[in-house]
Amino acid sequence: MAKAVRGAGKAERREPLLSRLFGNRVFLAVAAASIVALLTILAFYIRALPYQNYNLIYHRALSLGPGDKAKFAFIDANDPWIEYWLASYLRSHGIGSWTRLTTDNPDTHIFWYPWGRDFSHDEFPFIPVVGALAPGGLDTARWISLIPPIFGALMVPIAYIYIRRFYGELAGLTAALLLAILPASCSRTFAGFVEKTGIAMPFFIAGLALYSEALRRRSLPVAFAAGIAMGFIGFIWGGYAIAAILIAITSLLAPTAVEWRHAPAIARAGVAVGIGFLAILAVASRYGPASIKYGEAVLLGTLIPYIVVELLEIAGRRKVHGVAWRRPEAIYRIVAIALLVLGIAAAPALGVRGRALFAMAWPLRLAGEIHLSRLAETVAEHSSPLMSRGLFLTFVREGNIAALLAPVASLYLLYRSLRRREPEHLPLSLAALGLYYAVLGMLYFLQASSVVGILSVAALVGMLAPSGRSVPKRLARSKRLERSSYELRLAATIILVIIVLAAAVVGAKTAYAMMRSHIASITGYSVNVQQYDWLHMLKEIENATSKDTVIVAWWDYGYWISVGAHRPTLADGATTNATQIRLLAEFFTSTSEDEAVNILKALHLKPGKTLIFVHDNALYDPATGSLVYSIDARLPSIDIAKSWAMLHIAGKDEQGFEVGNSKYRQTLIYKMFASAPYHFDKVGEIYPQNLIHVKGKRITSVELFGEKTSPYSFKHFKPYRVILGLYMDSRGRPLAFAAGGHTYYFVQVLILYEWAG
């Protein structure tokens, strides 16, 4: 039976709502456990739906001939490729080889040529280590593809246990339901998308649960365990910085959320959290990019409130002038506000950097007072949902009920913490408010914000529901008033539950639609729009080039080429070397061959050992030999569209360069797209072969930006390979449409040029 709220007076006992409805507590417990188990299975099922498609693509790829490259059908997007490579390396060389993955190791030199990459200090080790421990005979690609849905499903029981303990059975089931099926909760935990945020979320939820328990019980061991759980994120994700900020602010506010006689104990609990956080982060910092400075800052941030509380206690006991006759909690509130303002202002000096800093200061960014780097400005997930209607609709559609109700729920939790003296709500309320604020500035935080927002909404359901946390007798002046309050809360609960169920239905449909046709991005856009030319090209590069051949490609594809073809690239999704990416941008947007060659020389590349890669979508008519870079709604532009990012990073957008204008048509990337297809008869192929009938192998007309192009005569570069990859439907039939008596096939054009000298 639930206890009365601390500090709210003696409450009249009442059975929780679900117990009143169903009577038998044992039955309710068994039923709830069964529902949570089913929701956990459902969570895994929804997130694992793409795996079935990956398997379909894998077997079809095997039949077409890419050989071992077919396994990459299980790895989605870009960053998961490096998790796969690291897991494979650890599986082959042992877990202990992690510390040898430095720039001194030749195996790392296929990344960021010629420097290599120090993985042991700039990559988080948890996912590669788990990925290396594939159970049974499961290969690494399949196992690492399944890790995200496993951890995504793990959120469900952990969240249920947490929310049920503090807010009741109905709230726990609400949290489990919403986490299992809402789109944003699924977004970074579906099969193949091995992403750090999603893997870290179960640990973050566990940290919130332990922190809340520590504040409620004022328990030092539990507080220390909360710090350990939060600090463990330092092995997984850069979001350990978010945990650090949360601990510091919670520790600062916690003494104001209890009666002053409990302030010393609650402050000591904060210090215990800080010690646990620092202890585990000290270890994490030895094996990855986690900075121990955050742990030191957190410990300092928890010690200051403790010291202030103790000083006020000492001053009160000694009757120091100005303290003995004033309430010490009032003085502490003033000090806490001052420290909070000072801490925010000093955030950069305290080591807060990157996304965490811009998440705090995004209003200044939108006002134009501060700016991301040119590179960071081109990354889609760094955009604010407030920047355009489309981004805002994405935020609402995927965030679902969390996007709408999380601020209300978290503010109510904060109110309960500070006004009703219930400190256990502080970690969740502050995390939900902080992450909601952060996602308004940067969509990167959408999943984390939605997951924690879901917990706050579930907590609101539990606090509204009539239960043991009923109206205290000192507030219920009469039975009539108490009855009226009960009926109001019951009505509010019913309305909120209906809203939650409606949101769950909409969210489940959205998530299912997202997952059921999803395939790895290297193999197309959906199970009905698939292609295999990338896998074919990776095999061809590996078989036809020497191991010291370097592929010059835009950074998005660095992982695919380095991991898939075992050839060095200049940049990849780590974006660790902004200077090298800027040189890449200047190369592709150069307006003279001599300028381009000088950049290649500056990058330590050699003629005859360097290939340049670009690709995009087009329409191909084999009957007339025409190729049109026509951007269809189902097939968005690729590198041509990304040219704006190249122009921006190179600073040429400020010189009047825009994608498609006359200045752009002088750039190297434009000339390569415009010229390469004319050499199709010499260096080209259609893949898969024999799917369509081709009368001749020549391409006689290339259209780009609505105009026919002419081939350029390069002095230093020559076409090396042109692959027209046919898009196919789920049955393996080429995608095409008829117009004006001609049949146009949707193709992906993969172009390789060689630096000849």
mmCIF file of C-alpha atoms in Angstrom, residues 91-313:
data_model
loop_
_atom_site.group_PDB
_atom_site.id
_atom_site.type_symbol
_atom_site.label_atom_id
_atom_site.label_comp_id
_atom_site.label_asym_id
_atom_site.label_seq_id
_atom_site.Cartn_x
_atom_site.Cartn_y
_atom_site.Cartn_z
ATOM 1 C CA ARG A 91 36.606 -10.467 -32.122
ATOM 2 C CA SER A 92 39.621 -11.390 -34.246
ATOM 3 C CA HIS A 93 42.366 -9.901 -32.077
ATOM 4 C CA GLY A 94 40.869 -10.131 -28.590
ATOM 5 C CA ILE A 95 39.175 -7.535 -26.375
ATOM 6 C CA GLY A 96 42.562 -6.410 -25.084
ATOM 7 C CA SER A 97 43.533 -5.208 -28.554
ATOM 8 C CA TRP A 98 41.370 -2.127 -27.951
ATOM 9 C CA THR A 99 44.323 -0.289 -26.412
ATOM 10 C CA ARG A 100 46.390 -1.003 -29.554
ATOM 11 C CA LEU A 101 43.934 0.693 -31.907
ATOM 12 C CA THR A 102 45.996 3.867 -32.156
ATOM 13 C CA THR A 103 47.551 5.794 -35.019
ATOM 14 C CA ASP A 104 50.671 3.662 -34.559
ATOM 15 C CA ASN A 105 48.672 0.625 -35.674
ATOM 16 C CA PRO A 106 48.769 0.242 -39.500
ATOM 17 C CA ASP A 107 45.280 -1.305 -39.411
ATOM 18 C CA THR A 108 43.825 2.100 -38.496
ATOM 19 C CA HIS A 109 45.402 3.843 -41.492
ATOM 20 C CA ILE A 110 42.515 3.015 -43.795
ATOM 21 C CA PHE A 111 40.757 5.804 -41.899
ATOM 22 C CA TRP A 112 41.717 9.469 -42.277
ATOM 23 C CA TYR A 113 44.610 8.778 -44.620
ATOM 24 C CA PRO A 114 47.505 9.283 -44.086
ATOM 25 C CA TRP A 115 47.164 9.854 -40.358
ATOM 26 C CA GLY A 116 45.073 6.907 -39.232
ATOM 27 C CA ARG A 117 42.801 7.120 -36.211
ATOM 28 C CA ASP A 118 43.318 6.682 -32.483
ATOM 29 C CA PHE A 119 40.200 4.667 -31.692
ATOM 30 C CA SER A 120 41.350 3.858 -28.168
ATOM 31 C CA HIS A 121 40.962 7.532 -27.226
ATOM 32 C CA ASP A 122 38.312 8.941 -29.559
ATOM 33 C CA GLU A 123 35.729 6.142 -29.758
ATOM 34 C CA PHE A 124 33.554 4.748 -26.945
ATOM 35 C CA PRO A 125 34.388 1.066 -26.274
ATOM 36 C CA PHE A 126 31.133 -0.425 -24.967
ATOM 37 C CA ILE A 127 29.374 -1.206 -28.260
ATOM 38 C CA PRO A 128 32.468 -2.711 -29.952
ATOM 39 C CA VAL A 129 33.122 -4.906 -26.918
ATOM 40 C CA VAL A 130 29.521 -6.150 -26.815
ATOM 41 C CA GLY A 131 29.626 -6.562 -30.600
ATOM 42 C CA ALA A 132 32.712 -8.746 -30.308
ATOM 43 C CA LEU A 133 30.892 -11.129 -27.976
ATOM 44 C CA ALA A 134 28.539 -12.584 -30.576
ATOM 45 C CA PRO A 135 26.662 -15.567 -29.105
ATOM 46 C CA GLY A 136 26.882 -19.005 -30.670
ATOM 47 C CA GLY A 137 27.765 -19.096 -34.335
ATOM 48 C CA LEU A 138 26.204 -15.710 -35.124
ATOM 49 C CA ASP A 139 28.460 -13.641 -37.367
ATOM 50 C CA THR A 140 29.451 -10.151 -36.275
ATOM 51 C CA ALA A 141 27.338 -8.287 -38.847
ATOM 52 C CA ARG A 142 24.125 -10.037 -37.821
ATOM 53 C CA TRP A 143 24.865 -9.810 -34.098
ATOM 54 C CA ILE A 144 25.713 -6.121 -34.092
ATOM 55 C CA SER A 145 22.597 -5.481 -36.165
ATOM 56 C CA LEU A 146 20.503 -6.995 -33.349
ATOM 57 C CA ILE A 147 22.141 -5.091 -30.491
ATOM 58 C CA PRO A 148 20.000 -1.918 -30.893
ATOM 59 C CA PRO A 149 16.602 -3.675 -30.627
ATOM 60 C CA ILE A 150 17.883 -5.642 -27.630
ATOM 61 C CA PHE A 151 18.802 -2.479 -25.746
ATOM 62 C CA GLY A 152 15.696 -0.723 -27.029
ATOM 63 C CA ALA A 153 13.543 -3.485 -25.572
ATOM 64 C CA LEU A 154 15.567 -3.389 -22.343
ATOM 65 C CA MET A 155 14.315 0.153 -21.730
ATOM 66 C CA VAL A 156 10.794 -1.171 -21.211
ATOM 67 C CA PRO A 157 11.203 -3.280 -18.016
ATOM 68 C CA ILE A 158 13.722 -0.852 -16.502
ATOM 69 C CA ALA A 159 11.382 2.094 -17.038
ATOM 70 C CA TYR A 160 8.435 0.092 -15.729
ATOM 71 C CA ILE A 161 10.238 -0.796 -12.495
ATOM 72 C CA TYR A 162 11.331 2.820 -12.016
ATOM 73 C CA ILE A 163 8.023 4.529 -12.745
ATOM 74 C CA ARG A 164 5.919 1.904 -10.963
ATOM 75 C CA ARG A 165 7.938 2.269 -7.780
ATOM 76 C CA PHE A 166 7.416 6.007 -7.551
ATOM 77 C CA TYR A 167 4.131 6.614 -9.369
ATOM 78 C CA GLY A 168 2.147 3.400 -9.274
ATOM 79 C CA GLU A 169 1.142 0.500 -11.480
ATOM 80 C CA LEU A 170 -0.837 2.512 -14.019
ATOM 81 C CA ALA A 171 2.073 4.890 -14.529
ATOM 82 C CA GLY A 172 4.540 2.026 -14.908
ATOM 83 C CA LEU A 173 2.406 0.344 -17.567
ATOM 84 C CA THR A 174 1.991 3.674 -19.354
ATOM 85 C CA ALA A 175 5.754 4.136 -19.509
ATOM 86 C CA ALA A 176 6.266 0.572 -20.743
ATOM 87 C CA LEU A 177 3.617 0.932 -23.457
ATOM 88 C CA LEU A 178 4.858 4.245 -24.818
ATOM 89 C CA LEU A 179 8.535 3.296 -24.755
ATOM 90 C CA ALA A 180 7.756 0.071 -26.583
ATOM 91 C CA ILE A 181 6.059 1.618 -29.601
ATOM 92 C CA LEU A 182 6.519 5.372 -30.038
ATOM 93 C CA PRO A 183 8.590 6.405 -33.090
ATOM 94 C CA ALA A 184 11.212 8.528 -31.329
ATOM 95 C CA SER A 185 11.788 5.765 -28.786
ATOM 96 C CA CYS A 186 12.374 3.325 -31.658
ATOM 97 C CA SER A 187 14.339 5.712 -33.859
ATOM 98 C CA ARG A 188 17.866 4.969 -32.619
ATOM 99 C CA THR A 189 17.270 1.422 -31.458
ATOM 100 C CA PHE A 190 16.099 -0.437 -34.546
ATOM 101 C CA ALA A 191 18.023 -3.277 -36.164
ATOM 102 C CA GLY A 192 21.144 -2.272 -38.029
ATOM 103 C CA PHE A 193 21.248 1.269 -36.649
ATOM 104 C CA VAL A 194 23.934 0.723 -34.034
ATOM 105 C CA GLU A 195 23.898 4.166 -32.458
ATOM 106 C CA LYS A 196 25.295 5.236 -29.109
ATOM 107 C CA THR A 197 22.316 7.219 -27.801
ATOM 108 C CA GLY A 198 19.889 4.311 -28.027
ATOM 109 C CA ILE A 199 22.305 1.875 -26.373
ATOM 110 C CA ALA A 200 22.908 4.324 -23.499
ATOM 111 C CA MET A 201 19.241 4.983 -22.690
ATOM 112 C CA PRO A 202 18.658 1.930 -20.427
ATOM 113 C CA PHE A 203 21.626 3.017 -18.287
ATOM 114 C CA PHE A 204 20.341 6.587 -18.148
ATOM 115 C CA ILE A 205 16.898 5.403 -17.027
ATOM 116 C CA ALA A 206 18.503 3.158 -14.398
ATOM 117 C CA GLY A 207 20.560 6.134 -13.218
ATOM 118 C CA LEU A 208 17.415 8.247 -12.864
ATOM 119 C CA ALA A 209 15.726 5.468 -10.895
ATOM 120 C CA LEU A 210 18.628 5.068 -8.471
ATOM 121 C CA TYR A 211 19.044 8.823 -8.100
ATOM 122 C CA SER A 212 15.340 9.239 -7.288
ATOM 123 C CA GLU A 213 15.557 6.398 -4.756
ATOM 124 C CA ALA A 214 18.652 7.933 -3.174
ATOM 125 C CA LEU A 215 16.891 11.287 -2.732
ATOM 126 C CA ARG A 216 13.754 9.726 -1.297
ATOM 127 C CA ARG A 217 15.636 7.535 1.187
ATOM 128 C CA ARG A 218 18.616 9.888 1.609
ATOM 129 C CA SER A 219 20.748 6.776 1.162
ATOM 130 C CA LEU A 220 24.470 7.155 0.502
ATOM 131 C CA PRO A 221 24.980 3.627 -0.958
ATOM 132 C CA VAL A 222 22.084 4.086 -3.378
ATOM 133 C CA ALA A 223 23.380 7.550 -4.276
ATOM 134 C CA PHE A 224 26.806 6.106 -5.004
ATOM 135 C CA ALA A 225 25.182 3.447 -7.216
ATOM 136 C CA ALA A 226 23.294 6.206 -9.063
ATOM 137 C CA GLY A 227 26.597 7.923 -9.789
ATOM 138 C CA ILE A 228 28.047 4.650 -11.060
ATOM 139 C CA ALA A 229 25.079 4.122 -13.408
ATOM 140 C CA MET A 230 25.294 7.680 -14.742
ATOM 141 C CA GLY A 231 29.064 7.521 -15.061
ATOM 142 C CA PHE A 232 28.903 4.224 -16.953
ATOM 143 C CA ILE A 233 27.403 6.170 -19.859
ATOM 144 C CA GLY A 234 30.965 7.461 -20.324
ATOM 145 C CA PHE A 235 31.804 4.055 -21.823
ATOM 146 C CA ILE A 236 28.980 4.362 -24.363
ATOM 147 C CA TRP A 237 28.020 7.891 -25.380
ATOM 148 C CA GLY A 238 29.021 11.525 -25.136
ATOM 149 C CA GLY A 239 25.751 12.056 -23.283
ATOM 150 C CA TYR A 240 27.657 11.438 -20.059
ATOM 151 C CA ALA A 241 28.052 15.233 -20.217
ATOM 152 C CA ILE A 242 24.251 15.538 -19.948
ATOM 153 C CA ALA A 243 24.335 13.245 -16.921
ATOM 154 C CA ALA A 244 27.046 15.430 -15.391
ATOM 155 C CA ILE A 245 24.991 18.602 -15.814
ATOM 156 C CA LEU A 246 21.914 16.837 -14.405
ATOM 157 C CA ILE A 247 23.771 15.672 -11.286
ATOM 158 C CA ALA A 248 25.213 19.121 -10.630
ATOM 159 C CA ILE A 249 21.863 20.928 -10.944
ATOM 160 C CA THR A 250 19.944 18.272 -8.997
ATOM 161 C CA SER A 251 22.467 18.415 -6.162
ATOM 162 C CA LEU A 252 22.156 22.183 -6.084
ATOM 163 C CA LEU A 253 18.355 22.168 -5.895
ATOM 164 C CA ALA A 254 17.833 19.077 -3.722
ATOM 165 C CA PRO A 255 18.286 20.886 -0.347
ATOM 166 C CA THR A 256 15.403 23.194 -1.313
ATOM 167 C CA ALA A 257 13.127 20.185 -1.912
ATOM 168 C CA VAL A 258 13.202 18.890 1.670
ATOM 169 C CA GLU A 259 12.580 20.227 5.140
ATOM 170 C CA TRP A 260 15.738 22.032 6.197
ATOM 171 C CA ARG A 261 16.527 19.462 8.895
ATOM 172 C CA HIS A 262 17.040 16.944 6.089
ATOM 173 C CA ALA A 263 19.176 19.290 3.959
ATOM 174 C CA PRO A 264 22.564 18.009 5.238
ATOM 175 C CA ALA A 265 21.591 14.396 4.523
ATOM 176 C CA ILE A 266 20.286 15.201 1.054
ATOM 177 C CA ALA A 267 23.438 17.212 0.307
ATOM 178 C CA ARG A 268 25.607 14.287 1.408
ATOM 179 C CA ALA A 269 23.644 12.059 -0.958
ATOM 180 C CA GLY A 270 24.517 14.463 -3.766
ATOM 181 C CA VAL A 271 28.208 14.186 -2.912
ATOM 182 C CA ALA A 272 27.921 10.382 -2.974
ATOM 183 C CA VAL A 273 26.439 10.577 -6.486
ATOM 184 C CA GLY A 274 29.343 12.810 -7.531
ATOM 185 C CA ILE A 275 31.913 10.411 -6.085
ATOM 186 C CA GLY A 276 30.356 7.439 -7.890
ATOM 187 C CA PHE A 277 30.211 9.391 -11.144
ATOM 188 C CA LEU A 278 33.860 10.472 -10.883
ATOM 189 C CA ALA A 279 35.021 6.975 -9.933
ATOM 190 C CA ILE A 280 33.573 5.274 -13.005
ATOM 191 C CA LEU A 281 34.385 8.172 -15.331
ATOM 192 C CA ALA A 282 38.019 7.983 -14.253
ATOM 193 C CA VAL A 283 38.100 4.449 -15.654
ATOM 194 C CA ALA A 284 36.096 5.316 -18.774
ATOM 195 C CA SER A 285 38.460 8.182 -19.605
ATOM 196 C CA ARG A 286 41.350 5.704 -19.923
ATOM 197 C CA TYR A 287 39.640 3.748 -22.698
ATOM 198 C CA GLY A 288 37.778 6.345 -24.709
ATOM 199 C CA PRO A 289 36.996 10.017 -25.264
ATOM 200 C CA ALA A 290 35.183 10.562 -21.950
ATOM 201 C CA SER A 291 36.802 13.462 -20.120
ATOM 202 C CA ILE A 292 37.527 13.123 -16.427
ATOM 203 C CA LYS A 293 37.079 16.902 -16.195
ATOM 204 C CA TYR A 294 33.334 16.335 -16.219
ATOM 205 C CA GLY A 295 33.680 14.022 -13.231
ATOM 206 C CA GLU A 296 35.802 16.551 -11.382
ATOM 207 C CA ALA A 297 33.329 19.322 -12.207
ATOM 208 C CA VAL A 298 30.440 17.165 -10.973
ATOM 209 C CA LEU A 299 32.190 16.394 -7.702
ATOM 210 C CA LEU A 300 32.874 20.094 -7.231
ATOM 211 C CA GLY A 301 29.275 20.855 -8.133
ATOM 212 C CA THR A 302 27.997 18.448 -5.475
ATOM 213 C CA LEU A 303 30.480 19.525 -2.815
ATOM 214 C CA ILE A 304 29.551 23.210 -3.027
ATOM 215 C CA PRO A 305 25.890 22.706 -2.002
ATOM 216 C CA TYR A 306 27.029 20.406 0.801
ATOM 217 C CA ILE A 307 29.542 22.984 2.056
ATOM 218 C CA VAL A 308 26.980 25.797 1.866
ATOM 219 C CA VAL A 309 24.422 23.731 3.800
ATOM 220 C CA GLU A 310 26.973 22.815 6.478
ATOM 221 C CA LEU A 311 28.106 26.432 6.823
ATOM 222 C CA LEU A 312 24.515 27.553 7.258
ATOM 223 C CA GLU A 313 24.010 24.830 9.854
#
